[in-house]
Short mmCIF file of C-alpha atoms and ligand atoms in Angstrom, two decimals:
data_model
loop_
_atom_site.label_atom_id
_atom_site.label_comp_id
_atom_site.label_asym_id
_atom_site.label_seq_id
_atom_site.Cartn_x
_atom_site.Cartn_y
_atom_site.Cartn_z
CA MET G 24 66.54 110.25 124.91
CA THR G 25 65.83 107.20 126.62
CA THR G 26 67.19 107.65 130.33
CA ILE G 27 68.58 104.97 132.55
CA TYR G 28 68.30 105.47 136.27
CA LEU G 29 70.47 103.46 138.96
CA LYS G 30 69.70 102.32 142.17
CA SER G 31 71.08 104.49 144.80
CA HIS G 32 75.05 104.08 145.56
CA LYS G 33 75.35 102.14 142.03
CA GLU G 34 76.53 105.55 140.72
CA GLU G 35 80.18 105.17 142.32
CA SER G 36 82.08 103.08 139.78
CA LEU G 37 80.92 105.20 137.03
CA LYS G 38 82.11 108.27 138.79
CA ARG G 39 85.48 106.51 138.90
CA PHE G 40 85.17 106.25 135.18
CA HIS G 41 84.53 102.56 135.01
CA PRO G 42 82.49 102.25 131.73
CA TRP G 43 80.22 99.44 132.37
CA VAL G 44 76.51 99.45 133.82
CA PHE G 45 75.82 96.08 134.64
CA SER G 46 71.81 95.18 134.43
CA GLY G 47 71.52 94.77 138.33
CA ALA G 48 72.34 98.34 139.15
CA ILE G 49 69.78 99.69 137.23
CA SER G 50 66.42 100.65 139.16
CA LYS G 51 64.15 102.18 136.21
CA VAL G 52 64.29 102.84 132.33
CA VAL G 53 62.31 105.99 131.06
CA LEU G 54 61.77 105.50 127.17
CA ASP G 55 61.79 108.48 125.32
CA ALA G 56 58.55 109.35 123.25
CA LYS G 57 59.44 107.85 119.90
CA HIS G 58 59.47 104.15 121.49
CA GLN G 59 56.81 101.80 120.78
CA GLY G 60 57.93 98.84 122.68
CA ASP G 61 58.47 98.44 126.65
CA ALA G 62 62.17 98.31 126.30
CA PRO G 63 65.20 100.44 124.80
CA VAL G 64 66.34 99.06 121.15
CA GLU G 65 69.69 97.14 121.29
CA GLY G 66 72.48 99.49 120.41
CA GLU G 67 70.72 102.89 121.00
CA LEU G 68 72.00 105.79 122.90
CA VAL G 69 70.99 106.23 126.19
CA THR G 70 71.74 108.71 129.07
CA VAL G 71 72.53 107.27 132.54
CA ARG G 72 71.48 109.04 135.56
CA SER G 73 72.02 108.39 139.47
CA ALA G 74 68.99 107.91 141.81
CA ALA G 75 69.45 111.38 142.78
CA ASN G 76 69.10 112.58 138.98
CA GLU G 77 72.77 113.49 138.45
CA VAL G 78 73.87 112.99 134.65
CA LEU G 79 76.59 110.16 134.80
CA GLY G 80 77.24 109.84 131.15
CA VAL G 81 75.85 108.58 127.61
CA GLY G 82 76.18 105.06 126.19
CA HIS G 83 75.22 102.28 124.25
CA TRP G 84 72.49 99.91 125.31
CA GLN G 85 73.03 96.24 125.17
CA VAL G 86 70.73 93.15 126.21
CA GLY G 87 72.99 91.10 128.75
CA SER G 88 74.60 91.66 132.08
CA ILE G 89 76.46 94.68 130.80
CA ALA G 90 73.33 96.69 130.08
CA VAL G 91 75.18 100.23 129.18
CA ARG G 92 78.86 100.76 127.78
CA ILE G 93 79.47 104.38 128.38
CA LEU G 94 81.10 106.40 125.60
CA ALA G 95 81.31 109.78 127.31
CA PHE G 96 81.12 110.45 131.29
CA GLY G 97 79.29 113.55 132.52
CA VAL G 98 77.13 114.57 129.38
CA GLU G 99 73.49 113.64 128.44
CA THR G 100 74.30 113.31 124.57
CA LEU G 101 77.47 112.70 122.44
CA PRO G 102 79.19 116.05 121.86
CA GLU G 103 79.43 117.00 117.99
CA GLY G 104 82.51 115.42 116.30
CA PHE G 105 82.83 112.84 119.04
CA TRP G 106 84.20 109.92 116.85
CA SER G 107 86.74 112.33 115.11
CA GLU G 108 87.81 113.34 118.59
CA ARG G 109 88.21 110.02 119.85
CA ILE G 110 89.93 108.55 116.98
CA ARG G 111 92.32 111.60 116.88
CA ALA G 112 93.23 111.45 120.23
CA ALA G 113 94.03 107.61 119.94
CA TYR G 114 96.09 108.26 116.91
CA HIS G 115 98.08 110.87 118.66
CA VAL G 116 98.84 108.43 121.69
CA ARG G 117 100.50 105.93 119.02
CA GLU G 118 102.30 108.72 117.05
CA SER G 119 103.85 110.43 120.21
CA LEU G 120 105.06 106.75 121.27
CA GLY G 121 106.78 106.59 117.90
CA LEU G 122 104.94 103.66 116.69
CA ILE G 123 103.96 104.74 113.47
CA ALA G 124 106.31 105.12 110.43
CA ASN G 125 106.73 108.63 108.86
CA SER G 126 107.73 109.38 105.42
CA GLN G 127 111.67 109.47 106.30
CA GLU G 128 111.30 105.41 107.23
CA PRO G 129 108.16 104.10 105.40
CA THR G 130 109.06 100.62 105.81
CA ALA G 131 109.69 100.94 109.74
CA ASN G 132 106.01 100.09 111.20
CA ASN G 133 102.86 100.89 109.67
CA THR G 134 100.90 97.86 111.71
CA PHE G 135 99.30 99.05 115.00
CA ARG G 136 96.13 98.96 117.06
CA LEU G 137 94.58 102.10 116.80
CA ILE G 138 91.51 101.66 118.99
CA HIS G 139 91.65 98.95 121.92
CA GLY G 140 88.21 99.19 123.44
CA GLU G 141 87.89 100.31 127.03
CA GLY G 142 91.74 101.08 126.60
CA ASP G 143 90.89 104.03 124.39
CA PHE G 144 87.61 105.10 126.09
CA LEU G 145 85.52 103.25 123.25
CA PRO G 146 84.17 100.22 124.75
CA GLY G 147 82.90 97.43 122.10
CA LEU G 148 85.40 98.86 119.21
CA ILE G 149 88.58 97.41 117.84
CA VAL G 150 90.51 99.08 115.18
CA ASP G 151 93.77 97.73 113.69
CA VAL G 152 95.57 99.55 111.03
CA TYR G 153 97.51 97.71 108.12
CA ALA G 154 99.39 100.22 106.00
CA ASP G 155 96.47 101.93 104.19
CA THR G 156 93.90 99.76 105.54
CA ALA G 157 92.20 99.98 109.03
CA VAL G 158 89.95 96.85 110.07
CA VAL G 159 87.30 97.41 112.47
CA GLN G 160 85.52 94.99 114.50
CA ALA G 161 82.46 95.90 116.87
CA HIS G 162 81.72 94.00 119.85
CA SER G 163 78.37 95.56 120.50
CA VAL G 164 75.41 96.42 118.46
CA GLY G 165 75.87 99.91 119.39
CA MET G 166 79.34 100.38 117.56
CA HIS G 167 77.72 98.37 114.72
CA VAL G 168 75.05 100.98 114.55
CA CYS G 169 77.78 103.65 114.28
CA ARG G 170 80.30 101.89 111.93
CA LYS G 171 79.94 104.38 109.15
CA GLU G 172 80.42 107.24 111.14
CA ILE G 173 83.30 105.48 112.46
CA ALA G 174 84.90 104.72 109.11
CA GLU G 175 84.44 108.02 108.00
CA ALA G 176 86.14 109.62 110.81
CA LEU G 177 89.08 106.80 110.67
CA VAL G 178 89.55 108.37 106.87
CA LYS G 179 89.64 111.71 108.12
CA GLU G 180 91.69 111.81 111.06
CA VAL G 181 94.24 109.13 110.27
CA PRO G 182 96.71 110.35 107.82
CA GLN G 183 97.75 106.68 106.50
CA VAL G 184 94.12 105.34 106.37
CA GLU G 185 92.26 105.40 102.90
CA ASN G 186 90.19 101.93 103.22
CA VAL G 187 88.03 100.54 105.93
CA TYR G 188 87.16 97.16 106.16
CA TYR G 189 84.60 96.02 108.61
CA LYS G 190 84.69 92.41 110.09
CA SER G 191 82.37 91.54 113.04
CA ASP G 192 80.57 88.25 111.98
CA ASP G 193 82.40 86.52 114.92
CA THR G 194 82.35 89.24 117.45
CA LEU G 195 78.94 90.84 117.63
CA PRO G 196 76.76 89.31 120.38
CA PHE G 197 75.20 86.02 118.72
CA LYS G 198 71.80 86.59 119.36
CA ALA G 199 71.43 90.22 118.68
CA PRO G 200 69.18 91.39 116.08
CA VAL G 201 71.70 93.18 113.58
CA GLU G 202 70.72 95.27 110.54
CA GLY G 203 72.85 95.35 107.71
CA GLU G 204 76.03 93.64 106.64
CA LYS G 205 78.54 92.27 109.44
CA THR G 206 81.13 92.20 106.84
CA GLY G 207 82.52 94.12 103.83
CA TRP G 208 84.07 97.32 102.80
CA LEU G 209 82.78 100.54 104.67
CA ILE G 210 85.24 102.70 102.42
CA ALA G 211 87.40 101.64 99.69
CA LYS G 212 89.35 103.91 97.45
CA SER G 213 88.58 103.34 93.69
CA GLN G 214 90.46 99.93 93.63
CA GLU G 215 89.70 97.87 96.95
CA PRO G 216 92.89 96.23 98.25
CA THR G 217 92.62 92.52 98.06
CA ALA G 218 93.42 90.11 100.85
CA ASP G 219 95.14 87.87 98.62
CA GLU G 220 97.97 90.37 98.30
CA TYR G 221 98.33 92.55 100.83
CA TRP G 222 101.39 93.52 102.78
CA SER G 223 102.07 95.49 105.80
CA PHE G 224 105.26 96.27 107.81
CA GLU G 225 105.92 95.52 111.55
CA ASN G 226 109.58 96.89 112.51
CA GLY G 227 110.84 96.69 109.20
CA LEU G 228 109.54 93.14 108.49
CA GLN G 229 106.96 92.65 106.11
CA PHE G 230 103.64 90.47 106.93
CA ARG G 231 101.03 89.31 104.52
CA ILE G 232 97.83 90.63 106.00
CA ASP G 233 94.91 88.33 105.14
CA TRP G 234 91.78 89.71 106.90
CA LEU G 235 89.38 87.79 104.49
CA ARG G 236 90.13 84.38 106.12
CA GLY G 237 92.78 85.13 108.86
CA GLN G 238 92.05 85.08 112.45
CA LYS G 239 90.84 88.27 114.53
CA THR G 240 91.64 91.29 112.21
CA GLY G 241 94.20 89.40 110.10
CA PHE G 242 97.29 89.58 112.34
CA PHE G 243 98.27 89.38 116.21
CA VAL G 244 99.52 93.01 116.56
CA ASP G 245 99.68 92.77 120.09
CA GLN G 246 103.01 90.51 120.27
CA ARG G 247 105.26 93.10 118.62
CA GLU G 248 107.43 94.10 121.55
CA ASN G 249 107.62 90.55 122.83
CA ARG G 250 108.44 89.41 119.31
CA ALA G 251 111.45 92.06 119.27
CA LEU G 252 112.92 90.43 122.55
CA VAL G 253 113.00 86.92 120.83
CA GLU G 254 115.04 88.51 118.08
CA ARG G 255 117.42 89.69 120.91
CA TYR G 256 118.05 86.40 122.19
CA ALA G 257 117.65 84.28 118.89
CA ALA G 258 121.40 84.45 117.42
CA ASN G 259 122.71 80.89 116.79
CA LYS G 260 119.73 79.12 118.54
CA ASP G 261 117.70 76.18 117.49
CA VAL G 262 114.24 78.02 117.81
CA LEU G 263 110.79 76.45 118.20
CA ASN G 264 107.84 78.87 117.49
CA MET G 265 104.82 76.77 118.70
CA PHE G 266 101.20 78.18 117.75
CA CYS G 267 103.15 80.32 115.05
CA TYR G 268 100.06 81.54 113.30
CA THR G 269 101.32 83.65 110.43
CA GLY G 270 105.02 83.24 111.83
CA GLY G 271 105.56 86.72 113.75
CA PHE G 272 108.06 85.26 116.18
CA SER G 273 109.79 83.19 113.59
CA LEU G 274 110.69 86.35 111.21
CA TYR G 275 112.20 87.78 114.28
CA ALA G 276 114.25 84.96 115.20
CA LEU G 277 115.42 84.56 111.78
CA ARG G 278 116.48 88.41 111.52
CA GLY G 279 118.09 87.73 114.98
CA GLY G 280 120.57 85.05 113.56
CA ALA G 281 118.77 82.09 114.70
CA LYS G 282 120.80 78.77 113.67
CA THR G 283 117.10 77.02 112.80
CA VAL G 284 113.39 77.84 113.22
CA ASP G 285 110.82 75.56 113.42
CA SER G 286 107.08 76.92 113.10
CA VAL G 287 104.19 75.07 114.00
CA ASP G 288 100.49 75.47 114.00
CA VAL G 289 97.43 73.40 113.84
CA SER G 290 96.09 75.51 110.86
CA GLN G 291 97.39 74.74 107.44
CA LYS G 292 96.36 78.25 106.17
CA ALA G 293 98.58 79.76 108.83
CA ILE G 294 101.29 77.51 107.90
CA ASP G 295 100.93 78.64 104.25
CA LEU G 296 101.18 82.09 105.23
CA VAL G 297 104.18 81.51 107.45
CA ASN G 298 105.92 80.11 104.40
CA ILE G 299 104.86 83.03 102.05
CA ASN G 300 106.23 85.49 104.98
CA VAL G 301 109.40 83.64 105.23
CA ALA G 302 109.99 83.65 101.54
CA ARG G 303 109.26 87.58 101.26
CA ASN G 304 111.59 88.82 103.83
CA PHE G 305 114.31 86.03 103.72
CA PRO G 306 114.29 84.62 100.10
CA ASP G 307 117.16 82.39 100.59
CA ALA G 308 116.51 81.05 104.26
CA LYS G 309 117.33 77.29 104.46
CA ASN G 310 117.05 77.24 108.20
CA HIS G 311 113.22 77.39 108.48
CA GLN G 312 110.78 74.95 108.35
CA ALA G 313 106.73 75.08 108.92
CA VAL G 314 104.94 72.07 110.38
CA ALA G 315 100.88 72.09 110.16
CA ALA G 316 100.41 69.83 113.58
CA ASP G 317 98.79 69.82 116.67
CA ALA G 318 101.00 71.36 119.80
CA PHE G 319 100.74 68.33 122.12
CA GLU G 320 101.08 65.68 119.49
CA TYR G 321 104.14 67.54 117.86
CA LEU G 322 105.85 68.17 121.24
CA THR G 323 105.27 64.48 122.19
CA ALA G 324 106.68 63.17 118.91
CA GLN G 325 109.60 65.23 118.88
CA LYS G 326 110.52 64.41 122.41
CA ASN G 327 110.12 60.69 121.59
CA ALA G 328 112.62 61.38 118.64
CA GLY G 329 115.15 63.05 121.14
CA LYS G 330 114.88 66.41 119.57
CA THR G 331 115.97 69.59 121.92
CA TYR G 332 115.71 73.55 121.33
CA ASP G 333 117.60 76.16 122.78
CA LEU G 334 114.49 78.74 122.71
CA ILE G 335 110.94 77.97 122.63
CA ILE G 336 107.89 80.00 122.09
CA LEU G 337 104.38 79.11 123.07
CA ASP G 338 101.87 81.64 122.35
CA PRO G 339 98.48 79.46 122.63
CA PRO G 340 95.04 80.75 121.82
CA ALA G 341 92.94 81.56 124.84
CA PHE G 342 92.46 78.39 126.91
CA ALA G 343 89.97 79.81 128.88
CA LYS G 344 87.34 81.91 126.92
CA HIS G 345 85.15 82.25 130.21
CA ARG G 346 85.36 82.39 133.99
CA ASP G 347 83.91 79.02 134.22
CA ALA G 348 86.77 77.37 132.11
CA VAL G 349 89.50 78.82 134.19
CA LYS G 350 90.33 75.48 136.07
CA ASN G 351 90.75 73.46 132.92
CA ALA G 352 92.71 76.19 131.23
CA LEU G 353 95.08 76.18 134.18
CA ARG G 354 95.64 72.49 133.38
CA GLY G 355 96.43 73.04 129.89
CA TYR G 356 98.91 75.77 130.37
CA GLN G 357 100.41 73.42 132.76
CA ARG G 358 100.47 70.47 130.52
CA ILE G 359 102.00 72.44 127.64
CA ASN G 360 104.74 74.15 129.58
CA ALA G 361 105.75 71.07 131.19
CA LYS G 362 106.17 69.56 127.72
CA ALA G 363 108.03 72.50 126.48
CA ILE G 364 110.37 73.10 129.27
CA GLU G 365 111.25 69.36 129.22
CA MET G 366 112.79 69.93 125.54
CA ILE G 367 114.81 73.24 126.33
CA ARG G 368 118.44 72.29 126.44
CA PRO G 369 120.56 73.34 129.63
CA GLY G 370 120.81 77.02 129.30
CA GLY G 371 117.89 77.44 127.03
CA ILE G 372 115.07 80.05 127.12
CA LEU G 373 111.19 79.63 127.16
CA PHE G 374 109.13 82.37 125.94
CA THR G 375 105.48 81.37 127.33
CA PHE G 376 102.23 83.17 127.06
CA SER G 377 98.56 83.45 128.00
CA CYS G 378 95.85 85.59 126.19
CA SER G 379 93.04 84.45 128.30
CA GLN G 380 91.65 87.57 130.10
CA ALA G 381 89.91 85.33 132.76
CA VAL G 382 93.28 83.78 133.76
CA ASP G 383 95.22 86.42 135.73
CA LYS G 384 99.16 86.85 136.08
CA GLU G 385 99.25 84.96 139.41
CA ALA G 386 97.41 82.00 138.34
CA PHE G 387 99.39 81.62 135.21
CA ARG G 388 102.66 81.93 136.84
CA LEU G 389 101.40 79.38 139.26
CA ALA G 390 100.56 77.09 136.23
CA VAL G 391 104.11 77.67 134.68
CA PHE G 392 105.92 76.97 138.12
CA SER G 393 103.91 73.68 138.47
CA ALA G 394 105.07 72.90 135.20
CA ALA G 395 108.62 73.57 135.91
CA ALA G 396 108.19 71.48 139.24
CA SER G 397 106.79 68.43 137.52
CA VAL G 398 109.57 68.18 135.32
CA GLY G 399 112.45 68.97 137.87
CA ARG G 400 114.12 71.65 135.98
CA LYS G 401 115.58 74.62 137.75
CA VAL G 402 113.83 77.86 136.47
CA ARG G 403 114.23 81.47 136.69
CA ILE G 404 112.40 84.17 135.23
CA LEU G 405 113.99 86.84 133.31
CA HIS G 406 111.34 88.99 131.98
CA GLN G 407 107.47 89.34 132.85
CA LEU G 408 105.84 90.50 129.67
CA HIS G 409 102.42 91.89 128.72
CA GLN G 410 100.41 93.80 125.83
CA PRO G 411 101.88 96.49 124.21
CA GLN G 412 101.47 100.35 124.35
CA ASP G 413 98.95 100.44 121.49
CA HIS G 414 96.54 98.12 123.83
CA PRO G 415 96.32 100.23 126.68
CA ILE G 416 94.62 99.24 129.77
CA ASN G 417 92.39 102.14 130.99
CA ILE G 418 93.46 101.97 134.68
CA TYR G 419 89.70 102.21 136.12
CA HIS G 420 89.00 98.99 133.74
CA PRO G 421 91.51 96.29 134.92
CA GLU G 422 89.59 94.07 132.63
CA GLY G 423 91.31 94.90 129.85
CA GLU G 424 94.31 93.50 130.91
CA TYR G 425 94.61 89.99 128.97
CA LEU G 426 98.13 89.38 127.62
CA LYS G 427 100.76 88.11 129.94
CA GLY G 428 104.06 86.28 129.48
CA LEU G 429 107.03 85.13 131.25
CA VAL G 430 110.67 84.41 129.85
CA LEU G 431 112.35 81.62 131.55
CA TYR G 432 115.95 80.80 131.77
CA VAL G 433 115.87 76.92 131.89
CA GLU G 434 118.94 75.12 133.47
N1 LIG Z 517 102.00 83.56 118.00
C1 LIG Z 517 101.07 84.09 116.96
C2 LIG Z 517 99.55 84.13 117.49
C3 LIG Z 517 99.34 82.86 117.84
S1 LIG Z 517 97.57 82.61 117.87
C4 LIG Z 517 101.39 85.23 116.41
O1 LIG Z 517 102.50 85.79 116.82
O2 LIG Z 517 100.82 86.01 115.29
C5 LIG Z 517 97.12 80.89 118.33
C6 LIG Z 517 97.49 79.91 117.30
O3 LIG Z 517 97.47 78.66 117.88
C7 LIG Z 517 96.26 79.87 116.08
O4 LIG Z 517 97.15 80.36 114.64
C8 LIG Z 517 95.85 78.51 116.21
O5 LIG Z 517 95.40 78.02 114.72
C9 LIG Z 517 96.82 77.78 116.75
N2 LIG Z 517 96.08 76.51 117.53
C10 LIG Z 517 95.24 76.32 118.15
N3 LIG Z 517 95.08 75.00 118.67
C11 LIG Z 517 96.27 74.70 118.33
C12 LIG Z 517 96.80 73.35 118.51
N4 LIG Z 517 96.08 72.39 119.44
N5 LIG Z 517 98.04 73.03 118.21
C13 LIG Z 517 98.81 73.96 117.38
N6 LIG Z 517 98.39 75.05 117.14
C14 LIG Z 517 96.93 75.35 117.46
#
């Protein structure tokens, strides 16, 4: 196998199980005999060694500032049965935490993230499970190369999974030379499920999952626990679910006894799905409306019309996709939160989130603080929220932390 040698002292982070090798840490690359070119092929497995020739691990080679993503530490090659072993371990964590429906309670919860990249020691791989279908996203060429082995291990190791759909058009590195399809079924039982009529349960609520046309893998699995908290506070409240996507928070608010729920998203496709989901779970609901509108425009228009709410949820898309966009993102968070806080009745509640990995907890809190101060309302923090237990953060890889939220009491 090709071997990557690190500069001296650059092995330390790997010895602490941080899974990335940056290109600047590499002193030399020794290609194995079968190579014709002068560099490793993107996506191939390479062995990483220290300057003193110790074996540090094996991982996927990638062109870019992160040159290797380590899959297994302390070994030269991937052990036999590697994918099965990792997937089994990830499944066991979710099962032991009580996340997965069993035959006694089949409608409880069969929607969960099975593999959360570095958080499940598989950098570059995301797998979400919806009922009997797993949706796989590769973020590295290495994972793309291994997609068939991964799909086979998923069907073998995860009792509920019978179909594996691959959706990596938007997640593989843009310029990478990738062979084979980036999207499509990897494994399907005789009749492929269709994304037009596919349902999955989250905590007893049914959601239509459209992995073909939907965002990410079709659903935002990461808000499950925070949605349950909205349910707890929703009784008799007028609720606004801003950036609602398929209406996750709206369904929990309805089940929690909200007086009214308004769901707003700029995407008409999302709004159509919200209406389908509400009709499926609450066929008689007359207290829900879904509106396709831009958040800033909607809040401004509603405020001018004198509208107020008891509970607002703000779950915007990542405002900062890169470090250099952080300043603008913080301004965006401040503006949208100020607009929402202004519209909350005295004694009301705001759930506000940021899923930008580049914006840390402190910076986000400061943006919300500035928003509260700018509109002159007395605000207290009731809860500090984060990503759920099926999106674990590898303690040696703090970059895996991305979702943060605050629940505010607004006087
Ligand atoms: N809260 C959702 C996930 C939100 S994802 C859930 O629980 O599933 C962010 C959503 O914001 C997307 O659906 C996207 O269509 C929407 N969005 C992006 N820009 C917007 C804008 N300017 N105004 C309103 N919605 C917007």
